[in-house]
């Protein structure tokens, strides 16, 4: 048997998810690719969807999370701001803390699974 | 602004979710209603869906999580076994531990949200 535990953390603001697993991964991809469209492609996400997620993040936080630079045929480059990097680091930290906190309980639970 | 944090924990066995938020809530509902169909109805879930979730749990764990008692027009009653209650309690405990572990980080993150 192969078991694993997954933990998905979301920060909701009003009726929207300001930050969650998909948006965090998108921020990583934007950091890596330097563009929203390239980040979306790398995640198998439509250009529109990637932009929608960026807009939700930018609207949810007090200051921008992603800044875009105009130019080129498909909207030029994009970068994750200092606040974006900080928010992403805190989210990843929370993820690690949650995984560590439940490790013992989930291991114990897994012992009840079928062989 | 109204923000909240959500944490969803899942225990995966091979390609299936042995236990997650929906299955845990279904176990609570079966405990409360004493039947899979009534529990499903209370959760706005089809009879088939409720049974599918119960079957996945029963197949995932070494011993049954829910036992059914034949009788009546729609399959009689059901009860959560001792193992089921234990597994549910451990899952809830893990949930509390995860929420507590990330509380500080998420509060700090929330301070970056728009007013």
JSON list of C-alpha atoms in Angstrom, two decimals:
[
{"chain": "A", "resi": 1, "resn": "UNK", "atom": "CA", "xyz": [0.00, 0.00, 0.00]},
{"chain": "A", "resi": 2, "resn": "UNK", "atom": "CA", "xyz": [1.07, 3.53, -0.69]},
{"chain": "A", "resi": 3, "resn": "UNK", "atom": "CA", "xyz": [-0.40, 6.21, 1.48]},
{"chain": "A", "resi": 4, "resn": "UNK", "atom": "CA", "xyz": [0.22, 9.89, 1.70]},
{"chain": "A", "resi": 5, "resn": "UNK", "atom": "CA", "xyz": [-1.16, 12.88, 3.52]},
{"chain": "A", "resi": 6, "resn": "UNK", "atom": "CA", "xyz": [-2.08, 16.12, 1.82]},
{"chain": "A", "resi": 7, "resn": "UNK", "atom": "CA", "xyz": [-2.82, 19.44, 3.50]},
{"chain": "A", "resi": 8, "resn": "UNK", "atom": "CA", "xyz": [-4.38, 22.32, 1.61]},
{"chain": "A", "resi": 9, "resn": "UNK", "atom": "CA", "xyz": [-4.39, 25.71, 3.27]},
{"chain": "A", "resi": 10, "resn": "UNK", "atom": "CA", "xyz": [-6.45, 28.60, 1.95]},
{"chain": "A", "resi": 11, "resn": "UNK", "atom": "CA", "xyz": [-6.68, 32.21, 3.06]},
{"chain": "A", "resi": 12, "resn": "UNK", "atom": "CA", "xyz": [-10.17, 33.47, 2.21]},
{"chain": "A", "resi": 13, "resn": "UNK", "atom": "CA", "xyz": [-11.04, 37.15, 1.94]},
{"chain": "A", "resi": 14, "resn": "UNK", "atom": "CA", "xyz": [-14.76, 37.75, 1.76]},
{"chain": "A", "resi": 15, "resn": "UNK", "atom": "CA", "xyz": [-15.96, 35.24, -0.85]},
{"chain": "A", "resi": 16, "resn": "UNK", "atom": "CA", "xyz": [-12.61, 34.79, -2.59]},
{"chain": "A", "resi": 17, "resn": "UNK", "atom": "CA", "xyz": [-9.50, 32.73, -2.00]},
{"chain": "A", "resi": 18, "resn": "UNK", "atom": "CA", "xyz": [-6.75, 35.33, -1.57]},
{"chain": "A", "resi": 19, "resn": "UNK", "atom": "CA", "xyz": [-4.11, 32.61, -1.40]},
{"chain": "A", "resi": 20, "resn": "UNK", "atom": "CA", "xyz": [-4.21, 28.84, -1.76]},
{"chain": "A", "resi": 21, "resn": "UNK", "atom": "CA", "xyz": [-2.27, 25.97, -3.32]},
{"chain": "A", "resi": 22, "resn": "UNK", "atom": "CA", "xyz": [-2.89, 26.99, -6.96]},
{"chain": "A", "resi": 23, "resn": "UNK", "atom": "CA", "xyz": [-2.06, 30.65, -6.44]},
{"chain": "A", "resi": 24, "resn": "UNK", "atom": "CA", "xyz": [1.08, 29.80, -4.47]},
{"chain": "A", "resi": 25, "resn": "UNK", "atom": "CA", "xyz": [2.27, 27.49, -7.24]},
{"chain": "A", "resi": 26, "resn": "UNK", "atom": "CA", "xyz": [1.49, 30.20, -9.79]},
{"chain": "A", "resi": 27, "resn": "UNK", "atom": "CA", "xyz": [3.64, 32.68, -7.85]},
{"chain": "A", "resi": 28, "resn": "UNK", "atom": "CA", "xyz": [6.53, 30.17, -7.90]},
{"chain": "A", "resi": 29, "resn": "UNK", "atom": "CA", "xyz": [6.05, 29.75, -11.65]},
{"chain": "A", "resi": 30, "resn": "UNK", "atom": "CA", "xyz": [5.99, 33.51, -12.27]},
{"chain": "A", "resi": 31, "resn": "UNK", "atom": "CA", "xyz": [9.20, 33.86, -10.24]},
{"chain": "A", "resi": 32, "resn": "UNK", "atom": "CA", "xyz": [10.75, 31.12, -12.36]},
{"chain": "A", "resi": 33, "resn": "UNK", "atom": "CA", "xyz": [9.47, 32.15, -15.81]},
{"chain": "A", "resi": 34, "resn": "UNK", "atom": "CA", "xyz": [9.24, 35.92, -15.43]},
{"chain": "A", "resi": 35, "resn": "UNK", "atom": "CA", "xyz": [5.91, 36.08, -17.20]},
{"chain": "A", "resi": 36, "resn": "UNK", "atom": "CA", "xyz": [2.30, 35.30, -16.40]},
{"chain": "A", "resi": 37, "resn": "UNK", "atom": "CA", "xyz": [1.63, 33.60, -19.73]},
{"chain": "A", "resi": 38, "resn": "UNK", "atom": "CA", "xyz": [4.73, 31.39, -19.48]},
{"chain": "A", "resi": 39, "resn": "UNK", "atom": "CA", "xyz": [3.88, 30.55, -15.87]},
{"chain": "A", "resi": 40, "resn": "UNK", "atom": "CA", "xyz": [0.34, 29.63, -16.88]},
{"chain": "A", "resi": 41, "resn": "UNK", "atom": "CA", "xyz": [1.60, 27.44, -19.73]},
{"chain": "A", "resi": 42, "resn": "UNK", "atom": "CA", "xyz": [4.03, 25.66, -17.42]},
{"chain": "A", "resi": 43, "resn": "UNK", "atom": "CA", "xyz": [1.10, 24.90, -15.11]},
{"chain": "A", "resi": 44, "resn": "UNK", "atom": "CA", "xyz": [-1.21, 23.86, -17.93]},
{"chain": "A", "resi": 45, "resn": "UNK", "atom": "CA", "xyz": [-3.45, 26.79, -17.09]},
{"chain": "A", "resi": 46, "resn": "UNK", "atom": "CA", "xyz": [-5.08, 29.14, -19.60]},
{"chain": "A", "resi": 47, "resn": "UNK", "atom": "CA", "xyz": [-3.73, 32.66, -19.96]},
{"chain": "A", "resi": 48, "resn": "UNK", "atom": "CA", "xyz": [-7.08, 33.98, -18.75]},
{"chain": "A", "resi": 49, "resn": "UNK", "atom": "CA", "xyz": [-7.10, 31.75, -15.72]},
{"chain": "A", "resi": 50, "resn": "UNK", "atom": "CA", "xyz": [-3.55, 32.73, -14.76]},
{"chain": "A", "resi": 51, "resn": "UNK", "atom": "CA", "xyz": [-4.47, 36.41, -15.07]},
{"chain": "A", "resi": 52, "resn": "UNK", "atom": "CA", "xyz": [-7.66, 35.92, -13.06]},
{"chain": "A", "resi": 53, "resn": "UNK", "atom": "CA", "xyz": [-5.66, 34.37, -10.21]},
{"chain": "A", "resi": 54, "resn": "UNK", "atom": "CA", "xyz": [-3.09, 37.18, -10.33]},
{"chain": "A", "resi": 55, "resn": "UNK", "atom": "CA", "xyz": [-5.88, 39.78, -10.28]},
{"chain": "A", "resi": 56, "resn": "UNK", "atom": "CA", "xyz": [-7.54, 38.16, -7.29]},
{"chain": "A", "resi": 57, "resn": "UNK", "atom": "CA", "xyz": [-4.24, 38.18, -5.40]},
{"chain": "A", "resi": 58, "resn": "UNK", "atom": "CA", "xyz": [-3.49, 41.78, -6.34]},
{"chain": "A", "resi": 59, "resn": "UNK", "atom": "CA", "xyz": [-6.98, 42.86, -5.28]},
{"chain": "A", "resi": 60, "resn": "UNK", "atom": "CA", "xyz": [-6.90, 40.85, -2.05]},
{"chain": "A", "resi": 61, "resn": "UNK", "atom": "CA", "xyz": [-3.66, 42.21, -0.66]},
{"chain": "A", "resi": 62, "resn": "UNK", "atom": "CA", "xyz": [-3.03, 45.79, 0.38]},
{"chain": "A", "resi": 63, "resn": "UNK", "atom": "CA", "xyz": [-0.18, 46.12, -2.13]},
{"chain": "A", "resi": 64, "resn": "UNK", "atom": "CA", "xyz": [0.49, 44.29, -5.43]},
{"chain": "A", "resi": 65, "resn": "UNK", "atom": "CA", "xyz": [1.73, 40.71, -5.34]},
{"chain": "A", "resi": 66, "resn": "UNK", "atom": "CA", "xyz": [2.66, 40.58, -9.03]},
{"chain": "A", "resi": 67, "resn": "UNK", "atom": "CA", "xyz": [3.74, 43.51, -11.20]},
{"chain": "A", "resi": 68, "resn": "UNK", "atom": "CA", "xyz": [3.62, 43.38, -14.98]},
{"chain": "A", "resi": 69, "resn": "UNK", "atom": "CA", "xyz": [5.83, 45.17, -17.45]},
{"chain": "A", "resi": 70, "resn": "UNK", "atom": "CA", "xyz": [4.23, 46.15, -20.74]},
{"chain": "A", "resi": 71, "resn": "UNK", "atom": "CA", "xyz": [5.77, 45.12, -24.04]},
{"chain": "A", "resi": 72, "resn": "UNK", "atom": "CA", "xyz": [5.95, 42.25, -26.51]},
{"chain": "A", "resi": 73, "resn": "UNK", "atom": "CA", "xyz": [3.07, 40.51, -28.22]},
{"chain": "A", "resi": 74, "resn": "UNK", "atom": "CA", "xyz": [1.60, 38.86, -25.17]},
{"chain": "A", "resi": 75, "resn": "UNK", "atom": "CA", "xyz": [1.93, 41.39, -22.40]},
{"chain": "A", "resi": 76, "resn": "UNK", "atom": "CA", "xyz": [5.66, 41.46, -21.62]},
{"chain": "A", "resi": 77, "resn": "UNK", "atom": "CA", "xyz": [7.13, 40.26, -18.37]},
{"chain": "A", "resi": 78, "resn": "UNK", "atom": "CA", "xyz": [5.89, 39.95, -14.84]},
{"chain": "A", "resi": 79, "resn": "UNK", "atom": "CA", "xyz": [7.57, 39.81, -11.48]},
{"chain": "A", "resi": 80, "resn": "UNK", "atom": "CA", "xyz": [6.60, 38.80, -8.01]},
{"chain": "A", "resi": 81, "resn": "UNK", "atom": "CA", "xyz": [6.96, 41.80, -5.70]},
{"chain": "A", "resi": 82, "resn": "UNK", "atom": "CA", "xyz": [8.76, 41.79, -2.36]},
{"chain": "A", "resi": 83, "resn": "UNK", "atom": "CA", "xyz": [5.37, 41.52, -0.66]},
{"chain": "A", "resi": 84, "resn": "UNK", "atom": "CA", "xyz": [4.51, 38.63, -3.00]},
{"chain": "A", "resi": 85, "resn": "UNK", "atom": "CA", "xyz": [7.71, 36.82, -2.08]},
{"chain": "A", "resi": 86, "resn": "UNK", "atom": "CA", "xyz": [7.10, 37.40, 1.60]},
{"chain": "A", "resi": 87, "resn": "UNK", "atom": "CA", "xyz": [3.49, 36.23, 1.39]},
{"chain": "A", "resi": 88, "resn": "UNK", "atom": "CA", "xyz": [4.56, 33.13, -0.56]},
{"chain": "A", "resi": 89, "resn": "UNK", "atom": "CA", "xyz": [7.29, 32.33, 1.98]},
{"chain": "A", "resi": 90, "resn": "UNK", "atom": "CA", "xyz": [4.82, 32.69, 4.85]},
{"chain": "A", "resi": 91, "resn": "UNK", "atom": "CA", "xyz": [2.32, 30.45, 3.08]},
{"chain": "A", "resi": 92, "resn": "UNK", "atom": "CA", "xyz": [4.99, 27.77, 2.51]},
{"chain": "A", "resi": 93, "resn": "UNK", "atom": "CA", "xyz": [6.03, 28.11, 6.13]},
{"chain": "A", "resi": 94, "resn": "UNK", "atom": "CA", "xyz": [2.44, 27.59, 7.28]},
{"chain": "A", "resi": 95, "resn": "UNK", "atom": "CA", "xyz": [2.25, 24.53, 5.02]},
{"chain": "A", "resi": 96, "resn": "UNK", "atom": "CA", "xyz": [5.37, 23.02, 6.60]},
{"chain": "A", "resi": 97, "resn": "UNK", "atom": "CA", "xyz": [4.09, 23.82, 10.10]},
{"chain": "A", "resi": 98, "resn": "UNK", "atom": "CA", "xyz": [0.76, 22.14, 9.38]},
{"chain": "A", "resi": 99, "resn": "UNK", "atom": "CA", "xyz": [2.41, 19.05, 7.90]},
{"chain": "A", "resi": 100, "resn": "UNK", "atom": "CA", "xyz": [4.73, 18.73, 10.87]},
{"chain": "A", "resi": 101, "resn": "UNK", "atom": "CA", "xyz": [1.91, 19.27, 13.36]},
{"chain": "A", "resi": 102, "resn": "UNK", "atom": "CA", "xyz": [-0.17, 16.40, 12.00]},
{"chain": "A", "resi": 103, "resn": "UNK", "atom": "CA", "xyz": [2.64, 14.01, 11.14]},
{"chain": "A", "resi": 104, "resn": "UNK", "atom": "CA", "xyz": [2.28, 11.87, 14.25]},
{"chain": "A", "resi": 105, "resn": "UNK", "atom": "CA", "xyz": [-1.53, 11.69, 14.13]},
{"chain": "A", "resi": 106, "resn": "UNK", "atom": "CA", "xyz": [-1.57, 10.86, 10.42]},
{"chain": "A", "resi": 107, "resn": "UNK", "atom": "CA", "xyz": [1.07, 8.17, 10.83]},
{"chain": "A", "resi": 108, "resn": "UNK", "atom": "CA", "xyz": [-1.06, 6.64, 13.55]},
{"chain": "A", "resi": 109, "resn": "UNK", "atom": "CA", "xyz": [-4.14, 6.89, 11.29]},
{"chain": "A", "resi": 110, "resn": "UNK", "atom": "CA", "xyz": [-2.24, 5.27, 8.44]},
{"chain": "A", "resi": 111, "resn": "UNK", "atom": "CA", "xyz": [-1.61, 2.22, 10.61]},
{"chain": "A", "resi": 112, "resn": "UNK", "atom": "CA", "xyz": [-5.34, 1.54, 10.45]},
{"chain": "A", "resi": 113, "resn": "UNK", "atom": "CA", "xyz": [-5.28, 1.35, 6.67]},
{"chain": "A", "resi": 114, "resn": "UNK", "atom": "CA", "xyz": [-5.53, -1.95, 4.86]},
{"chain": "A", "resi": 115, "resn": "UNK", "atom": "CA", "xyz": [-2.25, -3.66, 3.93]},
{"chain": "B", "resi": 1, "resn": "UNK", "atom": "CA", "xyz": [-12.96, 42.82, 5.42]},
{"chain": "B", "resi": 2, "resn": "UNK", "atom": "CA", "xyz": [-13.72, 39.32, 6.57]},
{"chain": "B", "resi": 3, "resn": "UNK", "atom": "CA", "xyz": [-10.96, 36.80, 6.29]},
{"chain": "B", "resi": 4, "resn": "UNK", "atom": "CA", "xyz": [-10.73, 33.20, 7.33]},
{"chain": "B", "resi": 5, "resn": "UNK", "atom": "CA", "xyz": [-8.32, 30.34, 7.03]},
{"chain": "B", "resi": 6, "resn": "UNK", "atom": "CA", "xyz": [-9.31, 26.88, 5.90]},
{"chain": "B", "resi": 7, "resn": "UNK", "atom": "CA", "xyz": [-7.25, 23.71, 6.17]},
{"chain": "B", "resi": 8, "resn": "UNK", "atom": "CA", "xyz": [-8.21, 20.54, 4.34]},
{"chain": "B", "resi": 9, "resn": "UNK", "atom": "CA", "xyz": [-6.44, 17.36, 5.31]},
{"chain": "B", "resi": 10, "resn": "UNK", "atom": "CA", "xyz": [-6.68, 14.21, 3.22]},
{"chain": "B", "resi": 11, "resn": "UNK", "atom": "CA", "xyz": [-5.30, 10.73, 3.78]},
{"chain": "B", "resi": 12, "resn": "UNK", "atom": "CA", "xyz": [-4.71, 9.13, 0.39]},
{"chain": "B", "resi": 13, "resn": "UNK", "atom": "CA", "xyz": [-4.37, 5.40, -0.12]},
{"chain": "B", "resi": 14, "resn": "UNK", "atom": "CA", "xyz": [-3.10, 4.51, -3.59]},
{"chain": "B", "resi": 15, "resn": "UNK", "atom": "CA", "xyz": [-5.24, 6.65, -5.92]},
{"chain": "B", "resi": 16, "resn": "UNK", "atom": "CA", "xyz": [-8.14, 7.14, -3.50]},
{"chain": "B", "resi": 17, "resn": "UNK", "atom": "CA", "xyz": [-8.91, 9.49, -0.62]},
{"chain": "B", "resi": 18, "resn": "UNK", "atom": "CA", "xyz": [-9.36, 7.15, 2.35]},
{"chain": "B", "resi": 19, "resn": "UNK", "atom": "CA", "xyz": [-10.38, 10.05, 4.57]},
{"chain": "B", "resi": 20, "resn": "UNK", "atom": "CA", "xyz": [-10.93, 13.75, 3.95]},
{"chain": "B", "resi": 21, "resn": "UNK", "atom": "CA", "xyz": [-13.30, 16.58, 4.88]},
{"chain": "B", "resi": 22, "resn": "UNK", "atom": "CA", "xyz": [-16.36, 15.15, 3.07]},
{"chain": "B", "resi": 23, "resn": "UNK", "atom": "CA", "xyz": [-15.94, 11.63, 4.42]},
{"chain": "B", "resi": 24, "resn": "UNK", "atom": "CA", "xyz": [-15.34, 12.89, 7.95]},
{"chain": "B", "resi": 25, "resn": "UNK", "atom": "CA", "xyz": [-18.52, 14.99, 7.78]},
{"chain": "B", "resi": 26, "resn": "UNK", "atom": "CA", "xyz": [-20.39, 11.98, 6.41]},
{"chain": "B", "resi": 27, "resn": "UNK", "atom": "CA", "xyz": [-19.24, 9.87, 9.37]},
{"chain": "B", "resi": 28, "resn": "UNK", "atom": "CA", "xyz": [-20.54, 12.57, 11.76]},
{"chain": "B", "resi": 29, "resn": "UNK", "atom": "CA", "xyz": [-23.85, 12.57, 9.91]},
{"chain": "B", "resi": 30, "resn": "UNK", "atom": "CA", "xyz": [-24.15, 8.77, 10.02]},
{"chain": "B", "resi": 31, "resn": "UNK", "atom": "CA", "xyz": [-23.45, 8.86, 13.76]},
{"chain": "B", "resi": 32, "resn": "UNK", "atom": "CA", "xyz": [-26.17, 11.48, 14.11]},
{"chain": "B", "resi": 33, "resn": "UNK", "atom": "CA", "xyz": [-28.82, 10.02, 11.79]},
{"chain": "B", "resi": 34, "resn": "UNK", "atom": "CA", "xyz": [-28.13, 6.30, 12.11]},
{"chain": "B", "resi": 35, "resn": "UNK", "atom": "CA", "xyz": [-28.50, 5.71, 8.40]},
{"chain": "B", "resi": 36, "resn": "UNK", "atom": "CA", "xyz": [-26.46, 6.31, 5.27]},
{"chain": "B", "resi": 37, "resn": "UNK", "atom": "CA", "xyz": [-29.41, 7.60, 3.26]},
{"chain": "B", "resi": 38, "resn": "UNK", "atom": "CA", "xyz": [-30.50, 10.06, 5.97]},
{"chain": "B", "resi": 39, "resn": "UNK", "atom": "CA", "xyz": [-26.90, 11.19, 6.43]},
{"chain": "B", "resi": 40, "resn": "UNK", "atom": "CA", "xyz": [-26.56, 11.74, 2.68]},
{"chain": "B", "resi": 41, "resn": "UNK", "atom": "CA", "xyz": [-29.82, 13.70, 2.57]},
{"chain": "B", "resi": 42, "resn": "UNK", "atom": "CA", "xyz": [-28.71, 15.89, 5.48]},
{"chain": "B", "resi": 43, "resn": "UNK", "atom": "CA", "xyz": [-25.53, 16.67, 3.54]},
{"chain": "B", "resi": 44, "resn": "UNK", "atom": "CA", "xyz": [-27.35, 17.25, 0.25]},
{"chain": "B", "resi": 45, "resn": "UNK", "atom": "CA", "xyz": [-25.54, 14.26, -1.20]},
{"chain": "B", "resi": 46, "resn": "UNK", "atom": "CA", "xyz": [-27.08, 11.56, -3.37]},
{"chain": "B", "resi": 47, "resn": "UNK", "atom": "CA", "xyz": [-27.69, 8.12, -1.88]},
{"chain": "B", "resi": 48, "resn": "UNK", "atom": "CA", "xyz": [-25.23, 6.67, -4.40]},
{"chain": "B", "resi": 49, "resn": "UNK", "atom": "CA", "xyz": [-22.54, 9.21, -3.54]},
{"chain": "B", "resi": 50, "resn": "UNK", "atom": "CA", "xyz": [-22.93, 8.60, 0.20]},
{"chain": "B", "resi": 51, "resn": "UNK", "atom": "CA", "xyz": [-22.62, 4.85, -0.38]},
{"chain": "B", "resi": 52, "resn": "UNK", "atom": "CA", "xyz": [-19.61, 5.31, -2.62]},
{"chain": "B", "resi": 53, "resn": "UNK", "atom": "CA", "xyz": [-17.83, 7.28, 0.10]},
{"chain": "B", "resi": 54, "resn": "UNK", "atom": "CA", "xyz": [-18.70, 4.67, 2.72]},
{"chain": "B", "resi": 55, "resn": "UNK", "atom": "CA", "xyz": [-17.44, 1.89, 0.45]},
{"chain": "B", "resi": 56, "resn": "UNK", "atom": "CA", "xyz": [-14.15, 3.68, -0.17]},
{"chain": "B", "resi": 57, "resn": "UNK", "atom": "CA", "xyz": [-13.65, 4.11, 3.58]},
{"chain": "B", "resi": 58, "resn": "UNK", "atom": "CA", "xyz": [-14.54, 0.49, 4.31]},
{"chain": "B", "resi": 59, "resn": "UNK", "atom": "CA", "xyz": [-12.17, -0.73, 1.58]},
{"chain": "B", "resi": 60, "resn": "UNK", "atom": "CA", "xyz": [-9.36, 1.60, 2.63]},
{"chain": "B", "resi": 61, "resn": "UNK", "atom": "CA", "xyz": [-9.19, 0.63, 6.27]},
{"chain": "B", "resi": 62, "resn": "UNK", "atom": "CA", "xyz": [-8.22, -2.77, 7.62]},
{"chain": "B", "resi": 63, "resn": "UNK", "atom": "CA", "xyz": [-11.58, -3.13, 9.36]},
{"chain": "B", "resi": 64, "resn": "UNK", "atom": "CA", "xyz": [-15.01, -1.63, 8.58]},
{"chain": "B", "resi": 65, "resn": "UNK", "atom": "CA", "xyz": [-15.65, 2.02, 9.38]},
{"chain": "B", "resi": 66, "resn": "UNK", "atom": "CA", "xyz": [-19.41, 1.84, 8.87]},
{"chain": "B", "resi": 67, "resn": "UNK", "atom": "CA", "xyz": [-21.63, -1.22, 9.38]},
{"chain": "B", "resi": 68, "resn": "UNK", "atom": "CA", "xyz": [-25.08, -1.47, 7.88]},
{"chain": "B", "resi": 69, "resn": "UNK", "atom": "CA", "xyz": [-28.07, -3.33, 9.24]},
{"chain": "B", "resi": 70, "resn": "UNK", "atom": "CA", "xyz": [-30.48, -4.73, 6.68]},
{"chain": "B", "resi": 71, "resn": "UNK", "atom": "CA", "xyz": [-34.16, -3.89, 6.80]},
{"chain": "B", "resi": 72, "resn": "UNK", "atom": "CA", "xyz": [-36.66, -1.24, 5.79]},
{"chain": "B", "resi": 73, "resn": "UNK", "atom": "CA", "xyz": [-37.34, 0.10, 2.33]},
{"chain": "B", "resi": 74, "resn": "UNK", "atom": "CA", "xyz": [-34.03, 1.84, 1.81]},
{"chain": "B", "resi": 75, "resn": "UNK", "atom": "CA", "xyz": [-31.46, -0.42, 3.40]},
{"chain": "B", "resi": 76, "resn": "UNK", "atom": "CA", "xyz": [-32.14, -0.06, 7.13]},
{"chain": "B", "resi": 77, "resn": "UNK", "atom": "CA", "xyz": [-29.75, 1.55, 9.56]},
{"chain": "B", "resi": 78, "resn": "UNK", "atom": "CA", "xyz": [-26.04, 2.11, 9.66]},
{"chain": "B", "resi": 79, "resn": "UNK", "atom": "CA", "xyz": [-23.58, 2.71, 12.43]},
{"chain": "B", "resi": 80, "resn": "UNK", "atom": "CA", "xyz": [-20.07, 4.01, 12.68]},
{"chain": "B", "resi": 81, "resn": "UNK", "atom": "CA", "xyz": [-17.86, 1.29, 14.19]},
{"chain": "B", "resi": 82, "resn": "UNK", "atom": "CA", "xyz": [-15.46, 1.74, 17.08]},
{"chain": "B", "resi": 83, "resn": "UNK", "atom": "CA", "xyz": [-12.63, 1.97, 14.54]},
{"chain": "B", "resi": 84, "resn": "UNK", "atom": "CA", "xyz": [-14.65, 4.51, 12.58]},
{"chain": "B", "resi": 85, "resn": "UNK", "atom": "CA", "xyz": [-15.15, 6.65, 15.67]},
{"chain": "B", "resi": 86, "resn": "UNK", "atom": "CA", "xyz": [-11.46, 6.41, 16.53]},
{"chain": "B", "resi": 87, "resn": "UNK", "atom": "CA", "xyz": [-10.39, 7.30, 13.00]},
{"chain": "B", "resi": 88, "resn": "UNK", "atom": "CA", "xyz": [-12.80, 10.24, 12.95]},
{"chain": "B", "resi": 89, "resn": "UNK", "atom": "CA", "xyz": [-11.53, 11.49, 16.30]},
{"chain": "B", "resi": 90, "resn": "UNK", "atom": "CA", "xyz": [-7.91, 11.26, 15.12]},
{"chain": "B", "resi": 91, "resn": "UNK", "atom": "CA", "xyz": [-8.78, 13.11, 11.93]},
{"chain": "B", "resi": 92, "resn": "UNK", "atom": "CA", "xyz": [-10.49, 15.90, 13.90]},
{"chain": "B", "resi": 93, "resn": "UNK", "atom": "CA", "xyz": [-7.51, 16.03, 16.23]},
{"chain": "B", "resi": 94, "resn": "UNK", "atom": "CA", "xyz": [-5.14, 16.40, 13.27]},
{"chain": "B", "resi": 95, "resn": "UNK", "atom": "CA", "xyz": [-7.37, 19.19, 11.95]},
{"chain": "B", "resi": 96, "resn": "UNK", "atom": "CA", "xyz": [-7.17, 21.07, 15.25]},
{"chain": "B", "resi": 97, "resn": "UNK", "atom": "CA", "xyz": [-3.41, 20.55, 15.44]},
{"chain": "B", "resi": 98, "resn": "UNK", "atom": "CA", "xyz": [-2.95, 21.90, 11.91]},
{"chain": "B", "resi": 99, "resn": "UNK", "atom": "CA", "xyz": [-5.15, 24.93, 12.58]},
{"chain": "B", "resi": 100, "resn": "UNK", "atom": "CA", "xyz": [-3.30, 25.71, 15.77]},
{"chain": "B", "resi": 101, "resn": "UNK", "atom": "CA", "xyz": [0.11, 25.25, 14.13]},
{"chain": "B", "resi": 102, "resn": "UNK", "atom": "CA", "xyz": [-0.58, 27.80, 11.40]},
{"chain": "B", "resi": 103, "resn": "UNK", "atom": "CA", "xyz": [-2.59, 30.28, 13.45]},
{"chain": "B", "resi": 104, "resn": "UNK", "atom": "CA", "xyz": [0.25, 32.71, 14.02]},
{"chain": "B", "resi": 105, "resn": "UNK", "atom": "CA", "xyz": [1.55, 32.60, 10.44]},
{"chain": "B", "resi": 106, "resn": "UNK", "atom": "CA", "xyz": [-1.92, 33.03, 8.96]},
{"chain": "B", "resi": 107, "resn": "UNK", "atom": "CA", "xyz": [-2.73, 35.92, 11.28]},
{"chain": "B", "resi": 108, "resn": "UNK", "atom": "CA", "xyz": [0.47, 37.59, 10.14]},
{"chain": "B", "resi": 109, "resn": "UNK", "atom": "CA", "xyz": [-0.45, 36.89, 6.50]},
{"chain": "B", "resi": 110, "resn": "UNK", "atom": "CA", "xyz": [-3.92, 38.32, 7.06]},
{"chain": "B", "resi": 111, "resn": "UNK", "atom": "CA", "xyz": [-2.36, 41.62, 8.12]},
{"chain": "B", "resi": 112, "resn": "UNK", "atom": "CA", "xyz": [-1.17, 42.02, 4.53]},
{"chain": "B", "resi": 113, "resn": "UNK", "atom": "CA", "xyz": [-4.70, 41.81, 3.18]},
{"chain": "B", "resi": 114, "resn": "UNK", "atom": "CA", "xyz": [-6.53, 44.86, 1.94]},
{"chain": "B", "resi": 115, "resn": "UNK", "atom": "CA", "xyz": [-8.72, 46.70, 4.46]}
]
